[in-house]
Amino acid sequence: MSLLGSTTLVAQRVDSLAAARRVVAATSLAAKEYAGGVAPAGGKVTAPQEVEESKEFLNGAILDIPSLPAAARAVAETGLRELRAMLDRAAAPDSVARHAASLVQQIATAVGGGLEPFPSQPPSLARGAAIYREQCIQCHGPAGRGDGAKAKHLTGPPPADLGDTVELADVSPIDMYRKTAIGVAGTGMPEYADALSVDDRWAVTAYVVTLRADPASVHEGEGWYAAQCASCHGAEGRGDGALAGTLSVRPPALSDLAVQARFSDAQLEGLILHGRAGTPMPGFAGSLDARAARTVVAFLRTLPVAERQHGQPSASAAVFAAVQQQIDSAVAQHSERKAFDAYLTFEQLETDVRARNAALAGELEDAFATLRARAAAGASPEELAAIRQRLMSGLERAERLVADKTSDANLFTESFVLMLREGFEAILIVGALMAFLRRAGATERRRDVAKGAWTAVAASIATAVVVEMLFEITPGQREALEGATMLVATAVLFYVSYWLFSKIEAAKWSAFVKGRMEDALSSGSSFALASVAFLAVYREGFETILFYKALLTSAGSAAGAATAVGAGIGVGVIALVFVYLAINHYGVKIPMRAFFAVTSSMLYYMAFVFAGKGIADLQEGGWIGTTVLDWAPRVPVFGIYPTVQSLSLQVLLLALAAFAVYWLRRVPAEAT
């Protein structure tokens, strides 16, 4: 056989497979549309338009029969014409659905599988948003409401409202993908099978699915999922939760698009509320209403996307990116229309931004209005650039509120390290005090040291309560207080991390307390001795309060933040008990140098994060400006934001760290 002949056969097989996919998609969609247009018992048409659409899908499938692989043509010919006859006589939707499912299975068997083309990589919301702007926005509008510029000029039914949760409740992502691939006959919806790749069609499908829910709903649903489902399904829906191995049936991987895309929103809500017979999946109807179940579904839809699987914010991040690109286009083209499109896109997030910071939402609304007005009036490029900077500044602050996510694992680790390091240092200090008394022959004075230490613990708890009350009674200054707290924590963390490097020899601890203890013993005062212990331990307690307040502040309103931090504290306390027993009862020697080197690195990382987030809080409260750098990265897990103010402080910290390392290498340890 010639190379040309072989290539022709391969092309024919590819075309035949594409035709089989179109027929399967059209058959499945026909059954779906028909179910929405005929009474459940059959015989009565309730929505003629839905029935006509289902017939159009079948008509298109019948036209594709000659292009099918030879093995599938006969079964498709018979099955499609039987389905068409069932539609003509208004058969019961259930029987049509069963017949359609059977036909799809027969075609798949004849072709040999491969009829469900899922993407090679998780779909990207950012890519989907870009395709939506290029291909869909003119008809469906910026927010998917069916109000695009071309909507009024289309013949036939108006574009679908992609944000209508009621109308789309029974439409699964794979249904939407199929409509994107083969179009909808009799409407303005074209087919994109040739214009867009499989990956691109799935990307825009994933993006369109997110238009049904606002970020606040996704956030709420994530909190409920973390509390009720993560132990079995895993934090990211991979079916790898802590209890998954104990179940008789392994939980499905909800992050797998091939699994989740087959379920409509209504089906997922039903599983959440009523469970699934024959599996360990319980129903939560007793503790969850339908509205709350929809928020869980909204969160589940973000699990299979690339941004989520790569640890980045999902739907809201894509919307912010889209708004910023539309603003750039409006400024570059002096276009009032594009400025209005940018505002309509921002409306998807405005409710959530307003709920978190009403003043910021108002500022952005005014800035969008100004951009529209000045673009229409032919303002100078310099004036439009200034308005753009104002908008970018506000959007940067808004994105931190809405899109930034804090990893529970990070919070747990940081909380654990803080408790372990601060507690360990307190143990060392108290131990040094007790050892000094033993060497001085004043073991009877240990009780005074213990009293001072326990009093310091009580005073630390009281300080924590006072600090929290201060935040509660000054809500108008909360951003300033939170920002200041994180910046003070940054300074102390940086100092402590450097200080620990120079105090890693065990002998240093004796020198640290010797002078204070000698003075207290020579005075003979129990109060003086207790005061030494009190001040040493209270310093650690105050640092701990400051660091934990900054840690919780950096997490914002992230679902599960308090739980993760609390778990870190609990595990840290347990670890400290073992450390104490190991040192005092079994004589174990802790490798001080390694311990302090590791914890110092962690403290420096936290100082770096708190620096960026502390500046962010002050910017949110309007205490300092926000100058956005378009080229700068945004990495919230490191507290990195694309603003001059936050990056300047972090660059300073890097410079100081480099100098500290140089100094410690240059100066002998004894001299520090």
GROMACS .gro file of N, CA and C in nm, residues 110-233:
model
  372
  110ALA      N    1  -1.949  -0.050   1.879
  110ALA     CA    2  -1.916  -0.072   1.738
  110ALA      C    3  -1.789   0.001   1.697
  111VAL      N    4  -1.771   0.120   1.751
  111VAL     CA    5  -1.653   0.201   1.714
  111VAL      C    6  -1.529   0.155   1.790
  112GLY      N    7  -1.550   0.098   1.908
  112GLY     CA    8  -1.435   0.054   1.987
  112GLY      C    9  -1.394   0.152   2.095
  113GLY      N   10  -1.488   0.234   2.141
  113GLY     CA   11  -1.460   0.330   2.248
  113GLY      C   12  -1.402   0.460   2.196
  114GLY      N   13  -1.354   0.543   2.288
  114GLY     CA   14  -1.292   0.670   2.252
  114GLY      C   15  -1.389   0.778   2.211
  115LEU      N   16  -1.514   0.768   2.256
  115LEU     CA   17  -1.615   0.867   2.214
  115LEU      C   18  -1.632   0.982   2.312
  116GLU      N   19  -1.565   0.976   2.424
  116GLU     CA   20  -1.573   1.085   2.521
  116GLU      C   21  -1.436   1.153   2.528
  117PRO      N   22  -1.411   1.253   2.444
  117PRO     CA   23  -1.278   1.314   2.438
  117PRO      C   24  -1.254   1.412   2.553
  118PHE      N   25  -1.192   1.365   2.660
  118PHE     CA   26  -1.158   1.454   2.770
  118PHE      C   27  -1.020   1.515   2.745
  119PRO      N   28  -0.992   1.630   2.806
  119PRO     CA   29  -0.867   1.699   2.776
  119PRO      C   30  -0.745   1.624   2.826
  120SER      N   31  -0.631   1.648   2.760
  120SER     CA   32  -0.507   1.583   2.802
  120SER      C   33  -0.456   1.639   2.933
  121GLN      N   34  -0.492   1.766   2.964
  121GLN     CA   35  -0.454   1.832   3.088
  121GLN      C   36  -0.579   1.893   3.152
  122PRO      N   37  -0.580   1.916   3.285
  122PRO     CA   38  -0.697   1.982   3.346
  122PRO      C   39  -0.725   2.115   3.277
  123PRO      N   40  -0.851   2.146   3.251
  123PRO     CA   41  -0.884   2.270   3.180
  123PRO      C   42  -0.845   2.394   3.259
  124SER      N   43  -0.795   2.495   3.189
  124SER     CA   44  -0.753   2.619   3.253
  124SER      C   45  -0.864   2.722   3.246
  125LEU      N   46  -0.901   2.778   3.361
  125LEU     CA   47  -1.004   2.882   3.363
  125LEU      C   48  -0.954   3.009   3.294
  126ALA      N   49  -0.826   3.040   3.310
  126ALA     CA   50  -0.772   3.159   3.244
  126ALA      C   51  -0.782   3.145   3.093
  127ARG      N   52  -0.747   3.026   3.042
  127ARG     CA   53  -0.761   3.001   2.898
  127ARG      C   54  -0.907   3.004   2.857
  128GLY      N   55  -0.994   2.945   2.939
  128GLY     CA   56  -1.137   2.947   2.909
  128GLY      C   57  -1.193   3.087   2.904
  129ALA      N   58  -1.150   3.173   2.997
  129ALA     CA   59  -1.196   3.312   2.999
  129ALA      C   60  -1.153   3.385   2.872
  130ALA      N   61  -1.029   3.358   2.827
  130ALA     CA   62  -0.979   3.422   2.705
  130ALA      C   63  -1.060   3.378   2.582
  131ILE      N   64  -1.089   3.249   2.573
  131ILE     CA   65  -1.169   3.199   2.460
  131ILE      C   66  -1.310   3.254   2.465
  132TYR      N   67  -1.366   3.261   2.585
  132TYR     CA   68  -1.501   3.317   2.601
  132TYR      C   69  -1.506   3.459   2.548
  133ARG      N   70  -1.404   3.540   2.582
  133ARG     CA   71  -1.402   3.679   2.534
  133ARG      C   72  -1.391   3.685   2.382
  134GLU      N   73  -1.317   3.589   2.324
  134GLU     CA   74  -1.297   3.590   2.180
  134GLU      C   75  -1.418   3.538   2.104
  135GLN      N   76  -1.483   3.434   2.156
  135GLN     CA   77  -1.584   3.362   2.079
  135GLN      C   78  -1.728   3.379   2.128
  136CYS      N   79  -1.747   3.408   2.255
  136CYS     CA   80  -1.882   3.398   2.313
  136CYS      C   81  -1.940   3.529   2.363
  137ILE      N   82  -1.856   3.624   2.397
  137ILE     CA   83  -1.902   3.742   2.469
  137ILE      C   84  -1.998   3.828   2.387
  138GLN      N   85  -1.982   3.826   2.254
  138GLN     CA   86  -2.067   3.911   2.170
  138GLN      C   87  -2.213   3.870   2.176
  139CYS      N   88  -2.239   3.742   2.200
  139CYS     CA   89  -2.378   3.695   2.211
  139CYS      C   90  -2.421   3.679   2.357
  140HIS      N   91  -2.338   3.612   2.436
  140HIS     CA   92  -2.377   3.581   2.574
  140HIS      C   93  -2.350   3.694   2.672
  141GLY      N   94  -2.267   3.791   2.635
  141GLY     CA   95  -2.240   3.902   2.724
  141GLY      C   96  -2.127   3.871   2.821
  142PRO      N   97  -2.068   3.974   2.882
  142PRO     CA   98  -1.952   3.955   2.971
  142PRO      C   99  -1.977   3.861   3.087
  143ALA      N  100  -2.098   3.867   3.143
  143ALA     CA  101  -2.129   3.782   3.259
  143ALA      C  102  -2.212   3.660   3.221
  144GLY      N  103  -2.229   3.636   3.089
  144GLY     CA  104  -2.302   3.518   3.043
  144GLY      C  105  -2.452   3.529   3.054
  145ARG      N  106  -2.506   3.650   3.064
  145ARG     CA  107  -2.650   3.667   3.085
  145ARG      C  108  -2.732   3.666   2.956
  146GLY      N  109  -2.664   3.642   2.844
  146GLY     CA  110  -2.736   3.642   2.716
  146GLY      C  111  -2.764   3.781   2.664
  147ASP      N  112  -2.687   3.881   2.710
  147ASP     CA  113  -2.713   4.020   2.675
  147ASP      C  114  -2.596   4.083   2.600
  148GLY      N  115  -2.528   4.002   2.516
  148GLY     CA  116  -2.416   4.055   2.439
  148GLY      C  117  -2.461   4.150   2.330
  149ALA      N  118  -2.364   4.216   2.268
  149ALA     CA  119  -2.395   4.318   2.167
  149ALA      C  120  -2.473   4.262   2.049
  150LYS      N  121  -2.451   4.135   2.013
  150LYS     CA  122  -2.520   4.075   1.898
  150LYS      C  123  -2.650   4.005   1.935
  151ALA      N  124  -2.680   3.996   2.063
  151ALA     CA  125  -2.795   3.915   2.108
  151ALA      C  126  -2.926   3.962   2.044
  152LYS      N  127  -2.946   4.094   2.034
  152LYS     CA  128  -3.073   4.146   1.983
  152LYS      C  129  -3.088   4.127   1.832
  153HIS      N  130  -2.979   4.100   1.766
  153HIS     CA  131  -2.984   4.090   1.620
  153HIS      C  132  -2.990   3.946   1.570
  154LEU      N  133  -2.995   3.849   1.662
  154LEU     CA  134  -3.000   3.709   1.622
  154LEU      C  135  -3.142   3.668   1.588
  155THR      N  136  -3.154   3.581   1.490
  155THR     CA  137  -3.285   3.523   1.460
  155THR      C  138  -3.302   3.397   1.544
  156GLY      N  139  -3.426   3.366   1.576
  156GLY     CA  140  -3.450   3.248   1.657
  156GLY      C  141  -3.441   3.279   1.805
  157PRO      N  142  -3.429   3.177   1.889
  157PRO     CA  143  -3.426   3.197   2.035
  157PRO      C  144  -3.307   3.283   2.077
  158PRO      N  145  -3.321   3.360   2.184
  158PRO     CA  146  -3.209   3.442   2.232
  158PRO      C  147  -3.099   3.354   2.291
  159PRO      N  148  -2.979   3.407   2.303
  159PRO     CA  149  -2.870   3.329   2.365
  159PRO      C  150  -2.907   3.286   2.507
  160ALA      N  151  -2.860   3.170   2.546
  160ALA     CA  152  -2.891   3.117   2.679
  160ALA      C  153  -2.828   3.204   2.787
  161ASP      N  154  -2.898   3.214   2.900
  161ASP     CA  155  -2.844   3.280   3.018
  161ASP      C  156  -2.758   3.177   3.091
  162LEU      N  157  -2.627   3.188   3.078
  162LEU     CA  158  -2.536   3.088   3.133
  162LEU      C  159  -2.523   3.097   3.284
  163GLY      N  160  -2.583   3.199   3.342
  163GLY     CA  161  -2.581   3.212   3.488
  163GLY      C  162  -2.710   3.168   3.554
  164ASP      N  163  -2.804   3.116   3.476
  164ASP     CA  164  -2.934   3.075   3.529
  164ASP      C  165  -2.922   2.937   3.593
  165THR      N  166  -2.917   2.934   3.725
  165THR     CA  167  -2.897   2.807   3.795
  165THR      C  168  -3.018   2.715   3.785
  166VAL      N  169  -3.137   2.773   3.765
  166VAL     CA  170  -3.258   2.691   3.755
  166VAL      C  171  -3.265   2.622   3.619
  167GLU      N  172  -3.250   2.700   3.513
  167GLU     CA  173  -3.259   2.644   3.378
  167GLU      C  174  -3.147   2.544   3.349
  168LEU      N  175  -3.030   2.567   3.408
  168LEU     CA  176  -2.914   2.483   3.379
  168LEU      C  177  -2.891   2.376   3.485
  169ALA      N  178  -2.984   2.361   3.578
  169ALA     CA  179  -2.966   2.265   3.687
  169ALA      C  180  -2.947   2.123   3.636
  170ASP      N  181  -3.013   2.089   3.525
  170ASP     CA  182  -3.007   1.952   3.472
  170ASP      C  183  -2.907   1.938   3.357
  171VAL      N  184  -2.829   2.041   3.333
  171VAL     CA  185  -2.730   2.039   3.224
  171VAL      C  186  -2.593   2.011   3.283
  172SER      N  187  -2.533   1.901   3.245
  172SER     CA  188  -2.401   1.865   3.297
  172SER      C  189  -2.292   1.933   3.214
  173PRO      N  190  -2.171   1.942   3.268
  173PRO     CA  191  -2.061   1.998   3.189
  173PRO      C  192  -2.039   1.927   3.057
  174ILE      N  193  -2.057   1.795   3.054
  174ILE     CA  194  -2.036   1.726   2.928
  174ILE      C  195  -2.145   1.762   2.827
  175ASP      N  196  -2.266   1.792   2.875
  175ASP     CA  197  -2.371   1.841   2.785
  175ASP      C  198  -2.329   1.975   2.724
  176MET      N  199  -2.275   2.063   2.806
  176MET     CA  200  -2.232   2.194   2.757
  176MET      C  201  -2.116   2.179   2.660
  177TYR      N  202  -2.025   2.087   2.689
  177TYR     CA  203  -1.914   2.062   2.599
  177TYR      C  204  -1.966   2.016   2.462
  178ARG      N  205  -2.064   1.926   2.466
  178ARG     CA  206  -2.120   1.874   2.340
  178ARG      C  207  -2.187   1.984   2.258
  179LYS      N  208  -2.258   2.074   2.326
  179LYS     CA  209  -2.320   2.185   2.253
  179LYS      C  210  -2.214   2.276   2.193
  180THR      N  211  -2.104   2.295   2.266
  180THR     CA  212  -1.995   2.376   2.212
  180THR      C  213  -1.936   2.309   2.089
  181ALA      N  214  -1.929   2.177   2.091
  181ALA     CA  215  -1.868   2.104   1.980
  181ALA      C  216  -1.957   2.102   1.856
  182ILE      N  217  -2.087   2.073   1.873
  182ILE     CA  218  -2.173   2.052   1.755
  182ILE      C  219  -2.273   2.165   1.734
  183GLY      N  220  -2.276   2.264   1.825
  183GLY     CA  221  -2.370   2.374   1.810
  183GLY      C  222  -2.512   2.333   1.846
  184VAL      N  223  -2.604   2.426   1.827
  184VAL     CA  224  -2.746   2.400   1.853
  184VAL      C  225  -2.824   2.445   1.729
  185ALA      N  226  -2.876   2.350   1.655
  185ALA     CA  227  -2.948   2.382   1.532
  185ALA      C  228  -3.070   2.469   1.562
  186GLY      N  229  -3.100   2.563   1.473
  186GLY     CA  230  -3.217   2.649   1.490
  186GLY      C  231  -3.191   2.768   1.581
  187THR      N  232  -3.066   2.782   1.629
  187THR     CA  233  -3.030   2.896   1.714
  187THR      C  234  -2.904   2.961   1.657
  188GLY      N  235  -2.857   3.066   1.724
  188GLY     CA  236  -2.734   3.131   1.680
  188GLY      C  237  -2.608   3.064   1.731
  189MET      N  238  -2.622   2.949   1.800
  189MET     CA  239  -2.507   2.880   1.857
  189MET      C  240  -2.439   2.795   1.751
  190PRO      N  241  -2.318   2.834   1.705
  190PRO     CA  242  -2.249   2.757   1.602
  190PRO      C  243  -2.173   2.640   1.663
  191GLU      N  244  -2.121   2.553   1.576
  191GLU     CA  245  -2.036   2.445   1.626
  191GLU      C  246  -1.891   2.490   1.622
  192TYR      N  247  -1.813   2.442   1.722
  192TYR     CA  248  -1.674   2.482   1.735
  192TYR      C  249  -1.579   2.363   1.726
  193ALA      N  250  -1.628   2.249   1.679
  193ALA     CA  251  -1.544   2.129   1.674
  193ALA      C  252  -1.421   2.152   1.587
  194ASP      N  253  -1.436   2.229   1.480
  194ASP     CA  254  -1.322   2.254   1.391
  194ASP      C  255  -1.243   2.377   1.435
  195ALA      N  256  -1.311   2.474   1.499
  195ALA     CA  257  -1.245   2.600   1.534
  195ALA      C  258  -1.164   2.590   1.662
  196LEU      N  259  -1.204   2.501   1.754
  196LEU     CA  260  -1.137   2.490   1.883
  196LEU      C  261  -1.093   2.346   1.908
  197SER      N  262  -0.978   2.330   1.969
  197SER     CA  263  -0.931   2.196   2.005
  197SER      C  264  -1.014   2.140   2.121
  198VAL      N  265  -0.996   2.012   2.148
  198VAL     CA  266  -1.065   1.949   2.261
  198VAL      C  267  -1.031   2.022   2.391
  199ASP      N  268  -0.901   2.051   2.413
  199ASP     CA  269  -0.860   2.119   2.535
  199ASP      C  270  -0.924   2.257   2.548
  200ASP      N  271  -0.931   2.330   2.435
  200ASP     CA  272  -0.990   2.464   2.440
  200ASP      C  273  -1.141   2.458   2.463
  201ARG      N  274  -1.207   2.359   2.404
  201ARG     CA  275  -1.352   2.347   2.426
  201ARG      C  276  -1.382   2.315   2.572
  202TRP      N  277  -1.298   2.231   2.633
  202TRP     CA  278  -1.317   2.201   2.775
  202TRP      C  279  -1.282   2.321   2.862
  203ALA      N  280  -1.183   2.398   2.821
  203ALA     CA  281  -1.146   2.517   2.899
  203ALA      C  282  -1.261   2.617   2.904
  204VAL      N  283  -1.323   2.643   2.790
  204VAL     CA  284  -1.433   2.740   2.789
  204VAL      C  285  -1.556   2.681   2.860
  205THR      N  286  -1.574   2.550   2.851
  205THR     CA  287  -1.684   2.486   2.925
  205THR      C  288  -1.664   2.502   3.075
  206ALA      N  289  -1.542   2.477   3.122
  206ALA     CA  290  -1.514   2.492   3.265
  206ALA      C  291  -1.537   2.635   3.310
  207TYR      N  292  -1.498   2.732   3.226
  207TYR     CA  293  -1.517   2.872   3.262
  207TYR      C  294  -1.666   2.907   3.267
  208VAL      N  295  -1.742   2.860   3.169
  208VAL     CA  296  -1.885   2.889   3.164
  208VAL      C  297  -1.956   2.832   3.288
  209VAL      N  298  -1.913   2.714   3.332
  209VAL     CA  299  -1.973   2.653   3.451
  209VAL      C  300  -1.956   2.743   3.573
  210THR      N  301  -1.842   2.814   3.582
  210THR     CA  302  -1.819   2.900   3.698
  210THR      C  303  -1.906   3.025   3.697
  211LEU      N  304  -1.967   3.058   3.583
  211LEU     CA  305  -2.051   3.177   3.576
  211LEU      C  306  -2.181   3.160   3.656
  212ARG      N  307  -2.212   3.038   3.695
  212ARG     CA  308  -2.336   3.013   3.769
  212ARG      C  309  -2.325   3.049   3.916
  213ALA      N  310  -2.203   3.063   3.967
  213ALA     CA  311  -2.186   3.086   4.112
  213ALA      C  312  -2.089   3.200   4.135
  214ASP      N  313  -2.118   3.283   4.235
  214ASP     CA  314  -2.026   3.390   4.271
  214ASP      C  315  -1.920   3.334   4.365
  215PRO      N  316  -1.805   3.403   4.375
  215PRO     CA  317  -1.696   3.353   4.460
  215PRO      C  318  -1.735   3.332   4.606
  216ALA      N  319  -1.830   3.412   4.656
  216ALA     CA  320  -1.873   3.395   4.795
  216ALA      C  321  -1.935   3.256   4.815
  217SER      N  322  -2.014   3.211   4.717
  217SER     CA  323  -2.076   3.078   4.726
  217SER      C  324  -1.969   2.969   4.722
  218VAL      N  325  -1.870   2.987   4.633
  218VAL     CA  326  -1.761   2.889   4.625
  218VAL      C  327  -1.688   2.881   4.758
  219HIS      N  328  -1.662   2.996   4.817
  219HIS     CA  329  -1.591   3.002   4.945
  219HIS      C  330  -1.671   2.933   5.055
  220GLU      N  331  -1.800   2.960   5.058
  220GLU     CA  332  -1.887   2.897   5.159
  220GLU      C  333  -1.890   2.746   5.140
  221GLY      N  334  -1.904   2.703   5.016
  221GLY     CA  335  -1.908   2.561   4.987
  221GLY      C  336  -1.778   2.490   5.023
  222GLU      N  337  -1.666   2.560   5.004
  222GLU     CA  338  -1.537   2.502   5.038
  222GLU      C  339  -1.526   2.476   5.188
  223GLY      N  340  -1.579   2.570   5.268
  223GLY     CA  341  -1.575   2.553   5.412
  223GLY      C  342  -1.654   2.431   5.456
  224TRP      N  343  -1.773   2.413   5.399
  224TRP     CA  344  -1.856   2.298   5.436
  224TRP      C  345  -1.789   2.169   5.388
  225TYR      N  346  -1.734   2.170   5.267
  225TYR     CA  347  -1.667   2.052   5.214
  225TYR      C  348  -1.550   2.012   5.305
  226ALA      N  349  -1.471   2.111   5.347
  226ALA     CA  350  -1.355   2.083   5.432
  226ALA      C  351  -1.398   2.017   5.563
  227ALA      N  352  -1.513   2.061   5.615
  227ALA     CA  353  -1.559   2.009   5.744
  227ALA      C  354  -1.622   1.870   5.733
  228GLN      N  355  -1.692   1.844   5.622
  228GLN     CA  356  -1.773   1.723   5.613
  228GLN      C  357  -1.720   1.616   5.516
  229CYS      N  358  -1.646   1.657   5.415
  229CYS     CA  359  -1.613   1.565   5.306
  229CYS      C  360  -1.464   1.535   5.292
  230ALA      N  361  -1.379   1.627   5.334
  230ALA     CA  362  -1.236   1.614   5.308
  230ALA      C  363  -1.176   1.490   5.371
  231SER      N  364  -1.230   1.445   5.484
  231SER     CA  365  -1.173   1.328   5.552
  231SER      C  366  -1.183   1.203   5.466
  232CYS      N  367  -1.283   1.197   5.378
  232CYS     CA  368  -1.297   1.081   5.287
  232CYS      C  369  -1.246   1.113   5.146
  233HIS      N  370  -1.294   1.225   5.091
  233HIS     CA  371  -1.261   1.258   4.953
  233HIS      C  372  -1.126   1.326   4.937
   0.00000   0.00000   0.00000
